[in-house]
Amino acid sequence: MPKTVIIPPGTGKPLAPYVPGTLADGVLYVSGTLPLDGQANVVHVGDAAAQTRHVLETIKGVVTAAGGTMDDVTFNHIFLKDWADYSAINGVYAEYFPGEKPARYCIQCGLVKPDALVEIASVAHVGRP
């Protein structure tokens, strides 16, 4: 099955050997997205809501570059550093998914960058006829 690598304009160099997104058979897989600037520095240190907004805007950029919208997102994998940030993360998350919500899970775990409070990976179906 052919696949297309999705790298939105202005994307910084990834931390590891991966791409922001891969589109295969109409399904877009968005890599785990941290709140990073173009130089791989964590932005909005200490602010879970602002970090979540940054992450979701980055994901939106990948989805858009693949020809979709956030309405096409069907599943999110959410990783948070501290359950104390759960409410702040959900508040911003609800802004990006105001109608029918995608399926998701959310776990607490350590993240690759110590100042990162949230990471989200997504699946979207953008190849619908």
mmCIF file of C-alpha atoms in Angstrom:
data_model
loop_
_atom_site.group_PDB
_atom_site.id
_atom_site.type_symbol
_atom_site.label_atom_id
_atom_site.label_comp_id
_atom_site.label_asym_id
_atom_site.label_seq_id
_atom_site.Cartn_x
_atom_site.Cartn_y
_atom_site.Cartn_z
ATOM 1 C CA MET A 1 0.000 0.000 0.000
ATOM 2 C CA PRO A 2 1.454 3.382 -0.917
ATOM 3 C CA LYS A 3 1.932 5.942 1.821
ATOM 4 C CA THR A 4 2.602 9.670 1.811
ATOM 5 C CA VAL A 5 4.754 11.451 4.353
ATOM 6 C CA ILE A 6 3.112 14.645 5.645
ATOM 7 C CA ILE A 7 5.454 17.446 6.732
ATOM 8 C CA PRO A 8 3.734 20.844 7.066
ATOM 9 C CA PRO A 9 5.719 23.944 6.049
ATOM 10 C CA GLY A 10 7.837 25.341 8.880
ATOM 11 C CA THR A 11 8.093 22.034 10.724
ATOM 12 C CA GLY A 12 11.201 21.788 12.886
ATOM 13 C CA LYS A 13 13.564 18.842 12.927
ATOM 14 C CA PRO A 14 12.063 15.905 14.867
ATOM 15 C CA LEU A 15 13.677 14.638 18.069
ATOM 16 C CA ALA A 16 13.946 11.091 16.714
ATOM 17 C CA PRO A 17 13.606 9.225 13.398
ATOM 18 C CA TYR A 18 9.939 9.946 12.600
ATOM 19 C CA VAL A 19 7.795 12.314 10.525
ATOM 20 C CA PRO A 20 4.880 14.494 11.696
ATOM 21 C CA GLY A 21 2.343 12.419 9.783
ATOM 22 C CA THR A 22 1.871 9.503 7.433
ATOM 23 C CA LEU A 23 -1.140 9.135 5.143
ATOM 24 C CA ALA A 24 -2.006 5.626 3.960
ATOM 25 C CA ASP A 25 -5.239 4.549 2.295
ATOM 26 C CA GLY A 26 -7.053 7.683 3.468
ATOM 27 C CA VAL A 27 -5.982 7.291 7.094
ATOM 28 C CA LEU A 28 -3.647 9.886 8.586
ATOM 29 C CA TYR A 29 -1.446 8.898 11.501
ATOM 30 C CA VAL A 30 -0.100 11.924 13.370
ATOM 31 C CA SER A 31 2.998 11.251 15.444
ATOM 32 C CA GLY A 32 3.100 12.012 19.143
ATOM 33 C CA THR A 33 3.195 15.803 19.294
ATOM 34 C CA LEU A 34 4.911 17.708 22.076
ATOM 35 C CA PRO A 35 4.688 21.478 22.744
ATOM 36 C CA LEU A 36 7.910 22.305 20.894
ATOM 37 C CA ASP A 37 9.113 25.286 18.882
ATOM 38 C CA GLY A 38 11.133 24.959 15.662
ATOM 39 C CA GLN A 39 14.329 24.370 17.638
ATOM 40 C CA ALA A 40 12.787 21.540 19.733
ATOM 41 C CA ASN A 41 12.484 23.714 22.853
ATOM 42 C CA VAL A 42 9.419 23.283 25.073
ATOM 43 C CA VAL A 43 7.095 26.298 24.861
ATOM 44 C CA HIS A 44 4.780 27.674 27.571
ATOM 45 C CA VAL A 45 6.686 25.976 30.394
ATOM 46 C CA GLY A 46 4.389 25.351 33.374
ATOM 47 C CA ASP A 47 1.147 26.141 31.473
ATOM 48 C CA ALA A 48 -0.734 22.956 30.552
ATOM 49 C CA ALA A 49 -3.528 24.808 28.737
ATOM 50 C CA ALA A 50 -1.126 26.784 26.530
ATOM 51 C CA GLN A 51 0.930 23.662 25.826
ATOM 52 C CA THR A 52 -2.223 21.763 24.857
ATOM 53 C CA ARG A 53 -3.266 24.571 22.495
ATOM 54 C CA HIS A 54 0.206 24.524 20.901
ATOM 55 C CA VAL A 55 0.079 20.740 20.476
ATOM 56 C CA LEU A 56 -3.415 20.810 18.953
ATOM 57 C CA GLU A 57 -2.474 23.641 16.582
ATOM 58 C CA THR A 58 0.510 21.574 15.466
ATOM 59 C CA ILE A 59 -1.719 18.542 14.921
ATOM 60 C CA LYS A 60 -4.204 20.743 13.050
ATOM 61 C CA GLY A 61 -1.350 21.792 10.757
ATOM 62 C CA VAL A 62 -0.521 18.173 9.950
ATOM 63 C CA VAL A 63 -4.181 17.297 9.347
ATOM 64 C CA THR A 64 -4.642 20.353 7.122
ATOM 65 C CA ALA A 65 -1.468 19.562 5.152
ATOM 66 C CA ALA A 66 -2.940 16.101 4.482
ATOM 67 C CA GLY A 67 -6.150 17.672 3.140
ATOM 68 C CA GLY A 68 -8.338 17.213 6.202
ATOM 69 C CA THR A 69 -9.854 19.131 9.089
ATOM 70 C CA MET A 70 -10.031 18.493 12.808
ATOM 71 C CA ASP A 71 -13.515 17.038 12.188
ATOM 72 C CA ASP A 72 -11.705 14.158 10.461
ATOM 73 C CA VAL A 73 -9.848 13.179 13.655
ATOM 74 C CA THR A 74 -11.279 9.892 14.919
ATOM 75 C CA PHE A 75 -8.905 8.952 17.737
ATOM 76 C CA ASN A 76 -6.488 10.729 20.089
ATOM 77 C CA HIS A 77 -3.837 9.249 22.356
ATOM 78 C CA ILE A 78 -3.215 11.723 25.195
ATOM 79 C CA PHE A 79 -0.234 11.519 27.510
ATOM 80 C CA LEU A 80 -0.018 13.905 30.444
ATOM 81 C CA LYS A 81 2.690 14.375 32.989
ATOM 82 C CA ASP A 82 0.426 15.127 35.963
ATOM 83 C CA TRP A 83 -3.265 14.403 36.610
ATOM 84 C CA ALA A 84 -3.477 17.888 38.173
ATOM 85 C CA ASP A 85 -3.414 19.250 34.587
ATOM 86 C CA TYR A 86 -6.273 17.036 33.365
ATOM 87 C CA SER A 87 -8.936 19.742 33.664
ATOM 88 C CA ALA A 88 -6.840 22.400 31.898
ATOM 89 C CA ILE A 89 -6.025 19.991 29.081
ATOM 90 C CA ASN A 90 -9.683 18.986 28.689
ATOM 91 C CA GLY A 91 -10.797 22.634 28.581
ATOM 92 C CA VAL A 92 -8.610 23.372 25.565
ATOM 93 C CA TYR A 93 -9.295 19.965 24.002
ATOM 94 C CA ALA A 94 -13.047 20.690 24.020
ATOM 95 C CA GLU A 95 -12.434 23.872 21.976
ATOM 96 C CA TYR A 96 -10.827 21.841 19.179
ATOM 97 C CA PHE A 97 -13.499 19.136 19.226
ATOM 98 C CA PRO A 98 -16.756 21.025 19.938
ATOM 99 C CA GLY A 99 -19.180 18.636 18.199
ATOM 100 C CA GLU A 100 -18.896 14.896 18.039
ATOM 101 C CA LYS A 101 -15.796 13.927 19.962
ATOM 102 C CA PRO A 102 -13.159 11.503 18.721
ATOM 103 C CA ALA A 103 -12.478 8.359 20.693
ATOM 104 C CA ARG A 104 -9.456 8.723 22.968
ATOM 105 C CA TYR A 105 -7.495 7.520 25.899
ATOM 106 C CA CYS A 106 -5.464 9.495 28.409
ATOM 107 C CA ILE A 107 -2.637 8.235 30.574
ATOM 108 C CA GLN A 108 -0.204 9.813 33.004
ATOM 109 C CA CYS A 109 3.441 9.161 32.195
ATOM 110 C CA GLY A 110 6.890 10.670 31.923
ATOM 111 C CA LEU A 111 7.481 12.575 28.678
ATOM 112 C CA VAL A 112 10.683 12.783 26.633
ATOM 113 C CA LYS A 113 11.127 16.495 27.480
ATOM 114 C CA PRO A 114 10.903 17.157 31.250
ATOM 115 C CA ASP A 115 9.156 20.558 30.822
ATOM 116 C CA ALA A 116 6.475 19.090 28.548
ATOM 117 C CA LEU A 117 3.159 18.583 30.312
ATOM 118 C CA VAL A 118 1.192 16.987 27.446
ATOM 119 C CA GLU A 119 1.733 14.952 24.293
ATOM 120 C CA ILE A 120 -0.995 13.941 21.830
ATOM 121 C CA ALA A 121 -0.956 11.546 18.868
ATOM 122 C CA SER A 122 -3.929 11.380 16.499
ATOM 123 C CA VAL A 123 -5.592 9.306 13.810
ATOM 124 C CA ALA A 124 -7.756 11.002 11.164
ATOM 125 C CA HIS A 125 -9.676 9.705 8.157
ATOM 126 C CA VAL A 126 -9.059 12.293 5.446
ATOM 127 C CA GLY A 127 -9.525 10.189 2.334
ATOM 128 C CA ARG A 128 -13.279 9.859 2.449
ATOM 129 C CA PRO A 129 -15.044 9.930 -0.940
#
